[in-house]
Structure formats: C-alpha cells, structure tokens
mmCIF file of C-alpha atoms in Angstrom:
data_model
loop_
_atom_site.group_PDB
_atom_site.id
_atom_site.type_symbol
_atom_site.label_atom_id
_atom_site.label_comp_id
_atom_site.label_asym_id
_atom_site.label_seq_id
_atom_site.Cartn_x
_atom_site.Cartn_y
_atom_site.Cartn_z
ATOM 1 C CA UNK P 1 9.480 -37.935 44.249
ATOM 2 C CA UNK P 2 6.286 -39.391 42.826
ATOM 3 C CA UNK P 3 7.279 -38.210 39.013
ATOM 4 C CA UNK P 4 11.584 -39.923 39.662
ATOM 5 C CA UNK P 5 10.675 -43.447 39.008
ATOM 6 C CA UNK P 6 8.568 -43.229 35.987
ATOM 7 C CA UNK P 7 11.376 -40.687 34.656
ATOM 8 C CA UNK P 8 14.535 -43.356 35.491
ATOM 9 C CA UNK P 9 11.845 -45.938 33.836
ATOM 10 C CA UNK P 10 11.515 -43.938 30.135
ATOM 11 C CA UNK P 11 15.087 -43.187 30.559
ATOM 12 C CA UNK P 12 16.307 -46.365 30.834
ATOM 13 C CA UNK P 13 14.096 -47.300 28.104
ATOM 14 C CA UNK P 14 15.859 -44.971 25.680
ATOM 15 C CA UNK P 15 18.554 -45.987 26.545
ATOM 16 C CA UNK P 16 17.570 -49.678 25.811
ATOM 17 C CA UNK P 17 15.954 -48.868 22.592
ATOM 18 C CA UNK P 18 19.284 -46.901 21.148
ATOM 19 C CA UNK P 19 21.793 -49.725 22.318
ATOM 20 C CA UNK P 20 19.600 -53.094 21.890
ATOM 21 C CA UNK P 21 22.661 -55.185 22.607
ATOM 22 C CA UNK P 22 22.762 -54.313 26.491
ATOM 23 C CA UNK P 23 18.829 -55.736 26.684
ATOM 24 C CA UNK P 24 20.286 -58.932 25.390
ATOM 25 C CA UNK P 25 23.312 -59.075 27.331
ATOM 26 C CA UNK P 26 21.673 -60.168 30.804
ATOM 27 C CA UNK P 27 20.066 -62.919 29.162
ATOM 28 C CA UNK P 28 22.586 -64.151 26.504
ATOM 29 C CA UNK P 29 24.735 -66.899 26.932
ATOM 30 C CA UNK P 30 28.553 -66.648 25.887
ATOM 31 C CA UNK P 31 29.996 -67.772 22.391
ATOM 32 C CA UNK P 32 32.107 -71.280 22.990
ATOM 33 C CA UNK P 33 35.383 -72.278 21.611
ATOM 34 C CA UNK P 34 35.815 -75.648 21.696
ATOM 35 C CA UNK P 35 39.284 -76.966 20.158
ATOM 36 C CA UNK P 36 41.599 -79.867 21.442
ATOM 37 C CA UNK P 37 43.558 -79.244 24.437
ATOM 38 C CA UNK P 38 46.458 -81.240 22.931
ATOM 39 C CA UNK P 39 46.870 -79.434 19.664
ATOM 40 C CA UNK P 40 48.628 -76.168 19.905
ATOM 41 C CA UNK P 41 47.703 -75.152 16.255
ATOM 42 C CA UNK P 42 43.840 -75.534 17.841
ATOM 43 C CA UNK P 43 45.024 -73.742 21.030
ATOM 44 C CA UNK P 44 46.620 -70.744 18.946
ATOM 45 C CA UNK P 45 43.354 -70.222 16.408
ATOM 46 C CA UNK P 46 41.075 -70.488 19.376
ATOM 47 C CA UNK P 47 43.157 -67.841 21.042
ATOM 48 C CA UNK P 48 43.291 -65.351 17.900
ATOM 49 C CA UNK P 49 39.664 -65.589 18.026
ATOM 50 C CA UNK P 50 38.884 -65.062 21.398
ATOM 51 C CA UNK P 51 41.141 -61.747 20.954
ATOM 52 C CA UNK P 52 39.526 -61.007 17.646
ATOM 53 C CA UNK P 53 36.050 -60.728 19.135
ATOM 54 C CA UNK P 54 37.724 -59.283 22.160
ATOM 55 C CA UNK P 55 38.995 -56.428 20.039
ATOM 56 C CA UNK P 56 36.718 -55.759 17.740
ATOM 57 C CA UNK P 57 33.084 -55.912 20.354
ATOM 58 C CA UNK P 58 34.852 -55.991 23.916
ATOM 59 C CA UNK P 59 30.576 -56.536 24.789
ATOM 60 C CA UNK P 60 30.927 -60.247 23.879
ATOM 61 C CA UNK P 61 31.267 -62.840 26.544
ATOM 62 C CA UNK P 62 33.241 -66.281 25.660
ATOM 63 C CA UNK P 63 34.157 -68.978 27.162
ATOM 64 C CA UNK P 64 36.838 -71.447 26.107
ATOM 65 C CA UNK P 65 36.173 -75.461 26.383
ATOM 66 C CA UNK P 66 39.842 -77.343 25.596
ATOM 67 C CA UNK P 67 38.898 -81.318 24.825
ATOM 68 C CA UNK P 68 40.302 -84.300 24.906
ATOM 69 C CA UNK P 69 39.360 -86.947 22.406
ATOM 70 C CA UNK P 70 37.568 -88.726 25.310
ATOM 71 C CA UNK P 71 35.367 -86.401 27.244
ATOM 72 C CA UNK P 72 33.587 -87.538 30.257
ATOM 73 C CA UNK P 73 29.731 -87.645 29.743
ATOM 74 C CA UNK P 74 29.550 -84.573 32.228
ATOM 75 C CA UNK P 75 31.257 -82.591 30.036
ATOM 76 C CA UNK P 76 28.600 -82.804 27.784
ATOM 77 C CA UNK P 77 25.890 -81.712 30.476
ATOM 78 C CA UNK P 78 28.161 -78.656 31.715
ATOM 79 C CA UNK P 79 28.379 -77.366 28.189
ATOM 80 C CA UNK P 80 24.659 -77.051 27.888
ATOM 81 C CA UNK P 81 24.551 -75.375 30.712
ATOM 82 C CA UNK P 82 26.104 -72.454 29.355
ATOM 83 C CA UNK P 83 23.855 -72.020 27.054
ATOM 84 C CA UNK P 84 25.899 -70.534 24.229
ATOM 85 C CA UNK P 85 24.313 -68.581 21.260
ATOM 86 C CA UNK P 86 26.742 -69.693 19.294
ATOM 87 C CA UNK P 87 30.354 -72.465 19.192
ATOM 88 C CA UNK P 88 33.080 -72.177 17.332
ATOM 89 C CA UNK P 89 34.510 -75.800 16.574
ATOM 90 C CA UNK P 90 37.791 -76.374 15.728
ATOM 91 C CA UNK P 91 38.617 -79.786 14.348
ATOM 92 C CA UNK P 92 36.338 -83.004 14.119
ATOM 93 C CA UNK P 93 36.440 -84.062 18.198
ATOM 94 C CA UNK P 94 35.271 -80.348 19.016
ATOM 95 C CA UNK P 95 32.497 -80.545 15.975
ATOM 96 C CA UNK P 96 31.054 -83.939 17.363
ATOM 97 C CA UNK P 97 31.142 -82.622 20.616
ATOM 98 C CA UNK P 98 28.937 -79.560 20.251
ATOM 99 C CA UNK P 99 26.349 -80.943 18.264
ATOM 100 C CA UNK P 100 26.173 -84.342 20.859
ATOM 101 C CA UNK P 101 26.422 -81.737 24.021
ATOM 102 C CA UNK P 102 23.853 -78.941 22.486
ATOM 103 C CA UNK P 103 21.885 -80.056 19.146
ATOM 104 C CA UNK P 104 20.373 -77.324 18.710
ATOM 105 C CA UNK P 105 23.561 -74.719 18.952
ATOM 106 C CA UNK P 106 24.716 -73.276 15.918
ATOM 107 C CA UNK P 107 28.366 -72.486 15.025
ATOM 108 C CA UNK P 108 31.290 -72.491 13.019
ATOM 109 C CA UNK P 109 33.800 -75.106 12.262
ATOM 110 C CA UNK P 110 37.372 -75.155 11.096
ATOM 111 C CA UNK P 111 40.065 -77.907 9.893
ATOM 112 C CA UNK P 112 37.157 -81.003 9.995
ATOM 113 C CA UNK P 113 38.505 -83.696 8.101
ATOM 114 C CA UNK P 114 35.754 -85.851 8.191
ATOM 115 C CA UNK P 115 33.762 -85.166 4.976
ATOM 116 C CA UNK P 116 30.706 -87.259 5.726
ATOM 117 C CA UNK P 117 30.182 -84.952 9.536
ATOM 118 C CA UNK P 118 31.302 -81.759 7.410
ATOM 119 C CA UNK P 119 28.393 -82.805 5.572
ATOM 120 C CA UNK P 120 25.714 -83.302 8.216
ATOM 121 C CA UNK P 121 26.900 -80.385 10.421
ATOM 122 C CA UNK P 122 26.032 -78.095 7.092
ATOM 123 C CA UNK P 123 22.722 -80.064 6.195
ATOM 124 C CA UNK P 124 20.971 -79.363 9.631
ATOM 125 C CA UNK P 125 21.163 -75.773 8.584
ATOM 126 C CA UNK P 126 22.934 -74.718 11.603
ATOM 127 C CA UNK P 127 26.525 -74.857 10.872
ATOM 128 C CA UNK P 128 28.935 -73.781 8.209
ATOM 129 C CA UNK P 129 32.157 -73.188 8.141
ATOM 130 C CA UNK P 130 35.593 -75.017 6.192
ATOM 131 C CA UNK P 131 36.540 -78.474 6.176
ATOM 132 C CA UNK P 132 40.335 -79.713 6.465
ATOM 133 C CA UNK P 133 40.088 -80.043 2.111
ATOM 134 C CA UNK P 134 38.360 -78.098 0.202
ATOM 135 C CA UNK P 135 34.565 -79.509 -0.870
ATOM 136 C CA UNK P 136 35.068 -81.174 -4.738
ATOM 137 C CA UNK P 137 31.736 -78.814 -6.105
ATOM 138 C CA UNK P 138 33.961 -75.911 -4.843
ATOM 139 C CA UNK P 139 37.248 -77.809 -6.025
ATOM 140 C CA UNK P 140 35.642 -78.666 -9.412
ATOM 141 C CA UNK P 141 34.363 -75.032 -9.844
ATOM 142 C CA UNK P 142 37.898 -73.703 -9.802
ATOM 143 C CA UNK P 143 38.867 -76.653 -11.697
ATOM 144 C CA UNK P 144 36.811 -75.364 -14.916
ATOM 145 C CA UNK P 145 38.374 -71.891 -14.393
ATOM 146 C CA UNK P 146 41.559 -73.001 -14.106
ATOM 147 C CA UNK P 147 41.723 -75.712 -17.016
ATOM 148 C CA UNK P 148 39.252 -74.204 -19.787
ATOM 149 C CA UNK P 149 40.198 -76.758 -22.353
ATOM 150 C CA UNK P 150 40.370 -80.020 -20.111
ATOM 151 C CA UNK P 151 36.936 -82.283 -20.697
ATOM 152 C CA UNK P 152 38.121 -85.360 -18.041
ATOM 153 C CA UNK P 153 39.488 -86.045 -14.743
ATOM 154 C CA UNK P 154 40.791 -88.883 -13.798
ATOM 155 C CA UNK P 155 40.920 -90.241 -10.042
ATOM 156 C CA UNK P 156 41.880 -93.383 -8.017
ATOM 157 C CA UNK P 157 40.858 -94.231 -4.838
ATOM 158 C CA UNK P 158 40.171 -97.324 -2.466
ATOM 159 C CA UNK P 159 37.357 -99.476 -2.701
ATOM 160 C CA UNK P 160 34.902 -98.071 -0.873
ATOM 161 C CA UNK P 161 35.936 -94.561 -0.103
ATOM 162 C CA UNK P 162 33.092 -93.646 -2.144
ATOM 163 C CA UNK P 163 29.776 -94.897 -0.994
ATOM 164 C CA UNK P 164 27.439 -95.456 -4.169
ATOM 165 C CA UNK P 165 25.267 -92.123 -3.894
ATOM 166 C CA UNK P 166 28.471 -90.178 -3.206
ATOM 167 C CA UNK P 167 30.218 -91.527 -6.061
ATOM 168 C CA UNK P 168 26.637 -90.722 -8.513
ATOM 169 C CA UNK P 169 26.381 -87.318 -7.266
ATOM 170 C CA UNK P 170 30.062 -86.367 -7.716
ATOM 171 C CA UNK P 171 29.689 -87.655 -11.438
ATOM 172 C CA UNK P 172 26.510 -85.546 -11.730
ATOM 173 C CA UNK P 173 28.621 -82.094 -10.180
ATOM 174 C CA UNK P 174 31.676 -83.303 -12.391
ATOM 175 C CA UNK P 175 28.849 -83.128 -15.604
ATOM 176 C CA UNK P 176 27.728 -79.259 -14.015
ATOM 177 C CA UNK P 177 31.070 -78.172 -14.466
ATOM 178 C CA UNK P 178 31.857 -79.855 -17.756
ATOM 179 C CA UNK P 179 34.191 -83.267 -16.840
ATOM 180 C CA UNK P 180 33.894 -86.396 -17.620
ATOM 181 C CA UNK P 181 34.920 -87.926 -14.162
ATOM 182 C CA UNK P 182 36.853 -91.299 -14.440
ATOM 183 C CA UNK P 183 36.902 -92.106 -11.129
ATOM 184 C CA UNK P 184 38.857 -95.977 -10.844
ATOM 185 C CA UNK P 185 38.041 -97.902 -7.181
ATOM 186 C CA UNK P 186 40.973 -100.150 -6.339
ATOM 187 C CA UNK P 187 40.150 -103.097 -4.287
ATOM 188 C CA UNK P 188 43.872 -104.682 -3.660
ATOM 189 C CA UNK P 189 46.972 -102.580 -3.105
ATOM 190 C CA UNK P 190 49.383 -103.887 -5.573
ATOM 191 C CA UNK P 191 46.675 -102.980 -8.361
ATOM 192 C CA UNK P 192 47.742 -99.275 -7.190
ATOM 193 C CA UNK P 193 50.237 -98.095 -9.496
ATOM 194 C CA UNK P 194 49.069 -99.923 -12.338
ATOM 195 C CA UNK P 195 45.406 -98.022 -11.954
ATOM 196 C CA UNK P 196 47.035 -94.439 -11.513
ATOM 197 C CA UNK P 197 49.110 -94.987 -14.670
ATOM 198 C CA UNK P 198 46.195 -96.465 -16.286
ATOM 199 C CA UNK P 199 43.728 -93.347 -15.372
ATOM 200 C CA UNK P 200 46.580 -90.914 -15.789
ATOM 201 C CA UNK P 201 47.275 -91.607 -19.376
ATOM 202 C CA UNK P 202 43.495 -91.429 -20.700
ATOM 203 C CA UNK P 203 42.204 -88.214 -18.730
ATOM 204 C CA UNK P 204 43.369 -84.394 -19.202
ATOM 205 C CA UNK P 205 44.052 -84.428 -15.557
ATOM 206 C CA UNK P 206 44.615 -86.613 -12.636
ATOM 207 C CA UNK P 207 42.217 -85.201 -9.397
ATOM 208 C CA UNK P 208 44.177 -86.098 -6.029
ATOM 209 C CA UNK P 209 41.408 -87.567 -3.382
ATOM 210 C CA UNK P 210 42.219 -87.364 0.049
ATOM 211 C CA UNK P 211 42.486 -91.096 0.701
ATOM 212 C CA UNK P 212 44.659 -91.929 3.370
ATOM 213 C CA UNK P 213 44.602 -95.627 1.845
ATOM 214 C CA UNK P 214 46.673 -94.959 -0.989
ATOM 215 C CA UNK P 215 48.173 -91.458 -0.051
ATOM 216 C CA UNK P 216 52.445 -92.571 0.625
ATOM 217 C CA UNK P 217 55.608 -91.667 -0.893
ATOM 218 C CA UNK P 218 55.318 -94.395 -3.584
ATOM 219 C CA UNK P 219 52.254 -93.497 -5.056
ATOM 220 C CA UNK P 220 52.956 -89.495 -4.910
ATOM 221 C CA UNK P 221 56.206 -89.803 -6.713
ATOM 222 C CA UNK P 222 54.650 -92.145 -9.732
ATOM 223 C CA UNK P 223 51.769 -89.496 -10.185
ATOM 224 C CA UNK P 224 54.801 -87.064 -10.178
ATOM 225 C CA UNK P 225 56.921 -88.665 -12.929
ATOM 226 C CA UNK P 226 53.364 -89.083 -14.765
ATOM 227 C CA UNK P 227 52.561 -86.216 -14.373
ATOM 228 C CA UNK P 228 56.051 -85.038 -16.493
ATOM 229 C CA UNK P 229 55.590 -88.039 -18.901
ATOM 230 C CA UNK P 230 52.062 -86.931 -20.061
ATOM 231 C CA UNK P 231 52.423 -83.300 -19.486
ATOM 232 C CA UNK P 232 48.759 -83.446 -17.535
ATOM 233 C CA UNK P 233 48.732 -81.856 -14.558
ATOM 234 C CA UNK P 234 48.094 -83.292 -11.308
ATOM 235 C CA UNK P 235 45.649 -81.604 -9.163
ATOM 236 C CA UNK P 236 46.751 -82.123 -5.801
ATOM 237 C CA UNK P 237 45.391 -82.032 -2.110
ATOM 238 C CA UNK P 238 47.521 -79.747 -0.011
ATOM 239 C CA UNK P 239 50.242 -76.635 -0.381
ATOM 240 C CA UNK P 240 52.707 -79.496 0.425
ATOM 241 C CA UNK P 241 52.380 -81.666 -2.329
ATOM 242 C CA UNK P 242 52.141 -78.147 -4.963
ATOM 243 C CA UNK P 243 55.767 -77.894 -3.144
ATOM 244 C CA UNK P 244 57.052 -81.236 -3.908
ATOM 245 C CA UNK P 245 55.759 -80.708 -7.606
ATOM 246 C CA UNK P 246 52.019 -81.294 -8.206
ATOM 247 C CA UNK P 247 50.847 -78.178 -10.385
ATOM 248 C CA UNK P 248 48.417 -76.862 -7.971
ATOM 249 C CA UNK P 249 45.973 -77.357 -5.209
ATOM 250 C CA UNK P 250 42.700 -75.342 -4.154
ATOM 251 C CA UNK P 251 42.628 -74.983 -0.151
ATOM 252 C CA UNK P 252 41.218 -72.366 2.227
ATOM 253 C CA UNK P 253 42.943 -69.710 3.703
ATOM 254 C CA UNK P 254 43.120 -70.383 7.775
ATOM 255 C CA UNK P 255 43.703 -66.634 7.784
ATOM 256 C CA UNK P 256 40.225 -65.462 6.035
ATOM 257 C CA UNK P 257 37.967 -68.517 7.857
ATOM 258 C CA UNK P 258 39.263 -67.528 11.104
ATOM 259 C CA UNK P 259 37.593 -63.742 10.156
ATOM 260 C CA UNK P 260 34.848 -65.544 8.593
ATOM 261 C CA UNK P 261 34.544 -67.081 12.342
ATOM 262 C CA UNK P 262 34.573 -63.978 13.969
ATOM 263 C CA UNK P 263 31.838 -62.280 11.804
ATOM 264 C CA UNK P 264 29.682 -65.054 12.050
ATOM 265 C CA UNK P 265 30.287 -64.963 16.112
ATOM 266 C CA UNK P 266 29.610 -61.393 16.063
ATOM 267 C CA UNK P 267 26.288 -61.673 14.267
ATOM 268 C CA UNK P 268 24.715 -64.418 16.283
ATOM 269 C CA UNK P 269 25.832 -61.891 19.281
ATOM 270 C CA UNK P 270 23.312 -59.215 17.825
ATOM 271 C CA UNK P 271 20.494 -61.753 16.779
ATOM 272 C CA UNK P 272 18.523 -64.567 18.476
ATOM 273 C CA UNK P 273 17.932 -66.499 14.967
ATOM 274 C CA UNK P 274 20.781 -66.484 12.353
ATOM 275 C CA UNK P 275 18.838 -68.020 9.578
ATOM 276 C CA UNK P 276 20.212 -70.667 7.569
ATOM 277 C CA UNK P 277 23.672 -70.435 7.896
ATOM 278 C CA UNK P 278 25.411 -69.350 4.543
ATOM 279 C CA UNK P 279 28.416 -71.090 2.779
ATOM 280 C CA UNK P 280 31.795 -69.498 3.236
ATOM 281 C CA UNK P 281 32.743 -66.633 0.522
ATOM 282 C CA UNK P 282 34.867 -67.284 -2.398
ATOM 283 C CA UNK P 283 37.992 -64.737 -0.622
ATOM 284 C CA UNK P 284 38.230 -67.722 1.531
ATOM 285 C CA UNK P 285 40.108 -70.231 -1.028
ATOM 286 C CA UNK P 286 43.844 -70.088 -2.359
ATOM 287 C CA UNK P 287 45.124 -71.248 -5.026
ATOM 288 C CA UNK P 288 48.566 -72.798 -4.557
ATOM 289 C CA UNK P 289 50.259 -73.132 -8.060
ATOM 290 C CA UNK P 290 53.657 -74.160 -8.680
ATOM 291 C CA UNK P 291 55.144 -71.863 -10.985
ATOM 292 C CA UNK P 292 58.020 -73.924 -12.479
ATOM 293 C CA UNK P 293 55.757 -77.014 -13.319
ATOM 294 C CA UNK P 294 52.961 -74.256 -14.406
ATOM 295 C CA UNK P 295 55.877 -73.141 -16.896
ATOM 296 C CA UNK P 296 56.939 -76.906 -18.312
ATOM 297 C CA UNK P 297 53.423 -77.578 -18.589
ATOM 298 C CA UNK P 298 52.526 -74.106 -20.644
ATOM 299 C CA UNK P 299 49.651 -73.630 -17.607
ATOM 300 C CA UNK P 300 48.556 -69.811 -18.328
ATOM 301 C CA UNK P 301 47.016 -68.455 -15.137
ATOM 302 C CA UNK P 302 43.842 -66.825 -15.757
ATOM 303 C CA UNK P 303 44.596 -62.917 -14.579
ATOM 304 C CA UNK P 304 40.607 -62.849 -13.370
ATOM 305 C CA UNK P 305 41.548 -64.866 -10.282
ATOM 306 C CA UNK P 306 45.215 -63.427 -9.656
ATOM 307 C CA UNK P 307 43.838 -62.421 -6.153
ATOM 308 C CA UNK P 308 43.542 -66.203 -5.542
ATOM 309 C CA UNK P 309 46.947 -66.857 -6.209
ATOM 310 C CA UNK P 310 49.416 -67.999 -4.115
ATOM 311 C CA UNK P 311 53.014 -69.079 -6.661
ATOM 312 C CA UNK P 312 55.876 -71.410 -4.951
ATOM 313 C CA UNK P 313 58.544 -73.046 -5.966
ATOM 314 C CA UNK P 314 59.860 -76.883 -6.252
ATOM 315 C CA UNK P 315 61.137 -78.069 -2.815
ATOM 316 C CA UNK P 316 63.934 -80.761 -2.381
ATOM 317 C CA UNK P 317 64.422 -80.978 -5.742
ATOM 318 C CA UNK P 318 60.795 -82.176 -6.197
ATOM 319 C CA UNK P 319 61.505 -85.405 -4.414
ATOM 320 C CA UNK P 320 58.826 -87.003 -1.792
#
C-alpha cells in the first residue's frame, strides 16, 4: 500500500510529461469569439470557427460573446473574467471591445474597417489579423508586380482623410515600391470630378481609396469612362467594383483568414506566450481581375502569381 501512491504519482507524471496540453487544460481559460449579434455574416464565420477548432483539437474550450454596438459596462467585467488565452474579433465593435474589456489579451481580427484601430491593434504586438481592405504597403507591393512598367499613381480623396504623417509615410512606401504617388485632397464636393479627371489623365494609374466621402455612383462611373478614355487602369477597392469594370482589386480571401484564425487559436492553445504576433501570409490575398477590361487594356497577367488569381467578367453591362 505504502509503494501505490508514489507509483499513481510518477505515473501520472508520465503521463503529463507525454501530453503537456492536459497540464494546461485545468488552468487555461477558453479562446473567445466575439462578433456582432446582429450580423449574420459575423454569426456564420464565428460559427465555422468554433467548428473548425472543434474539429480539428476537440481539447479546446471556447466560448462565444455575440455584441451589440452598445454593450453594458458589465459586459466588459464578465469578459475578463473568463480569462481567455486568446479572442478572435470579428469586425471593429468586437475589436474595440476586447482590447477595452482585456488589454492585455491577444487575438485575431477579421473584416475591421477602421484603418487607424487596425493599426493600433497590430502595433501593441498582440494582434494581427486582416482588415475590411487590404493594407496599401501590401496593396502597393502587388501593385509593382502587377504593373512593371507603371512609375505613378494617382489618387483623390477628401480633405482630411489623410492625416499629415499618414499621407508622408504612404509617399515614402509608394517610393519603396517604385511610384510616384499623386495623391490630390479635395476640400469641396463639386471640385470632385474635375480632380479625378485631372489626376487620372497625368498618372499611369488611378489607386481607388476607400473614402466613403467621395465613394457614389457618380464618381465610380467617371473613373470608369476614364478609365476607357486613357486606357489606365483603375485599381479598385472591392470584387464589386472589378465586376462593374475597374481592372482589378487586391483583397483577402475570408476563406484562408478564417484558417489563418484557427491556426493562430490553436497555437496560443499550446503556448502561454505567442511572441509577437506575425503578419498574415501572402496565400491570404486575391487578386480579382477583370478579364475583358484586362484584354482592352493589353494587361498581361504575370503567370508567377496565377495562384492569386481570381478572373470575372463585366456585370450589368458595366453600369454602376
């Protein structure tokens, strides 16, 4: 009897020592997904993820947390509580929320619009993950791929929209890559049109900027018939526009981040400090061209990024 215990003791401790993740299970808290309650495109990634991680390491505890876009301050104290290892963030309410409710947490976030909290979230060093439009370093990289021969890119966008040192550095990345960015602020809307034909007709290519300011039907159909009049190609913000006629936009795939999210889940599950978290990798982004403007405008796909590559066709006739 005397010689049991210490046998169930170095047994155990085998046991512990061969599968590390059950010593951290007691004492682990659960991965969160926070998305919006009222968004069933949140609700259905949240859900694919939670049966991801499910599937592929039924060990992992999570714990969905559906917002609304005004919490109650308790909601912030129950969420610490938990004490999560790690959150998975799905828009910019469930982003602001995790860092406010646990600053410390780390995590992954999907479809955040806001550029300026995309920003932060990545600087503290314990976030990463894809914004709702691509980052322009990432955009301009392609860019250079894409357009070997093109020097300048022109731009228009809203007084403002561009804070001084955001406006400098994007010059400086534009210089890394080898453009000339001619990037036009316009302070009064009827100076709209007049500046996109203006910046259109000097630069090798006009750079859609996701400005909801000066984003409409009007403006989208005059860098449309520009776009034909110049033969430049317009270098547009979503799958939609390549659709309605644009040449081509660079996006992520909600497919790949989503697995991105799960791998990143699953290896803050097996370790207490993830390091700095890294940026996405490239088999994230698409490349949405549209192959009958690629054709009028003699736009040769490079064959080295054919993976990337993602060819529709003119919708509605091309109109807005």
């Amino acid at each position: 009897m005397r010689n049991y215990i210490p046998v169930c003791a170095l047994a155990l401790l085998l046991l512990l020592l061969l599968h590390p993740q059950l010593s951290m299970g007691a004492d682990s808290g659960p991965i969160a997904l926070v998305y919006r309650k009222d968004l069933p495109l949140h609700q259905q990634i949240a859900q694919e993820i939670s049966h991801s991680l499910a599937r592929e390491d039924p060990g992992i505890v999570t714990v969905d947390w559906p917002l609304s876009s005004n919490w109650p301050p308790a909601s912030e104290k129950e969420f610490a509580g938990l004490k999560p290892i790690f959150a998975i963030a799905i828009g910019d309410i469930a982003l602001t929320f995790c860092r406010r409710a646990s600053p410390d947490l780390s995590g992954f976030f999907l479809l955040v619009s806001n550029q300026d909290q995309v920003a932060e979230a990545e600087g503290s060093g314990l976030w990463t993950g894809a914004g709702l439009w691509v980052k322009p370093e990432k955009q301009l990289e392609k860019f250079r791929a894409l357009l070997p021969g093109a020097k300048t890119l022109g731009s228009v966008v809203s007084a403002g929209f561009f804070s001084k040192e955001q406006l400098t550095s994007l010059q400086q990345t534009g210089k890394r890559f080898g453009f000339a960015l001619d990037i036009v602020e316009v302070a009064q809307r009827r100076d709209v049109l007049a500046a996109i034909a203006r910046v259109y007709k000097r630069n090798d290519g006009f750079w859609m900027m996701p400005d909801p300011q000066l984003l409409n039907e009007i403006t989208l159909a005059e860098m449309l018939r520009l776009q034909t009049e110049y033969a430049r190609p317009l270098l547009a913000l979503s799958p939609r526009f390549v659709q309605l006629g644009a040449l081509l936009s660079i996006n992520t795939s909600l497919a790949e981040v989503s697995k991105q999210a799960v791998i990143f889940a699953r290896k803050s599950a097996g370790s207490r400090d993830l390091g700095h978290m890294e940026p996405l990798p490239d088999s994230c982004y698409i490349i949405h061209i549209n192959s009958d403007v690629a054709g009028k405008l003699d736009f040769k796909a490079p064959e080295a990024m054919q993976s990337s590559f993602d060819f529709i066709t003119l919708a509605n006739g091309g109109k807005p």
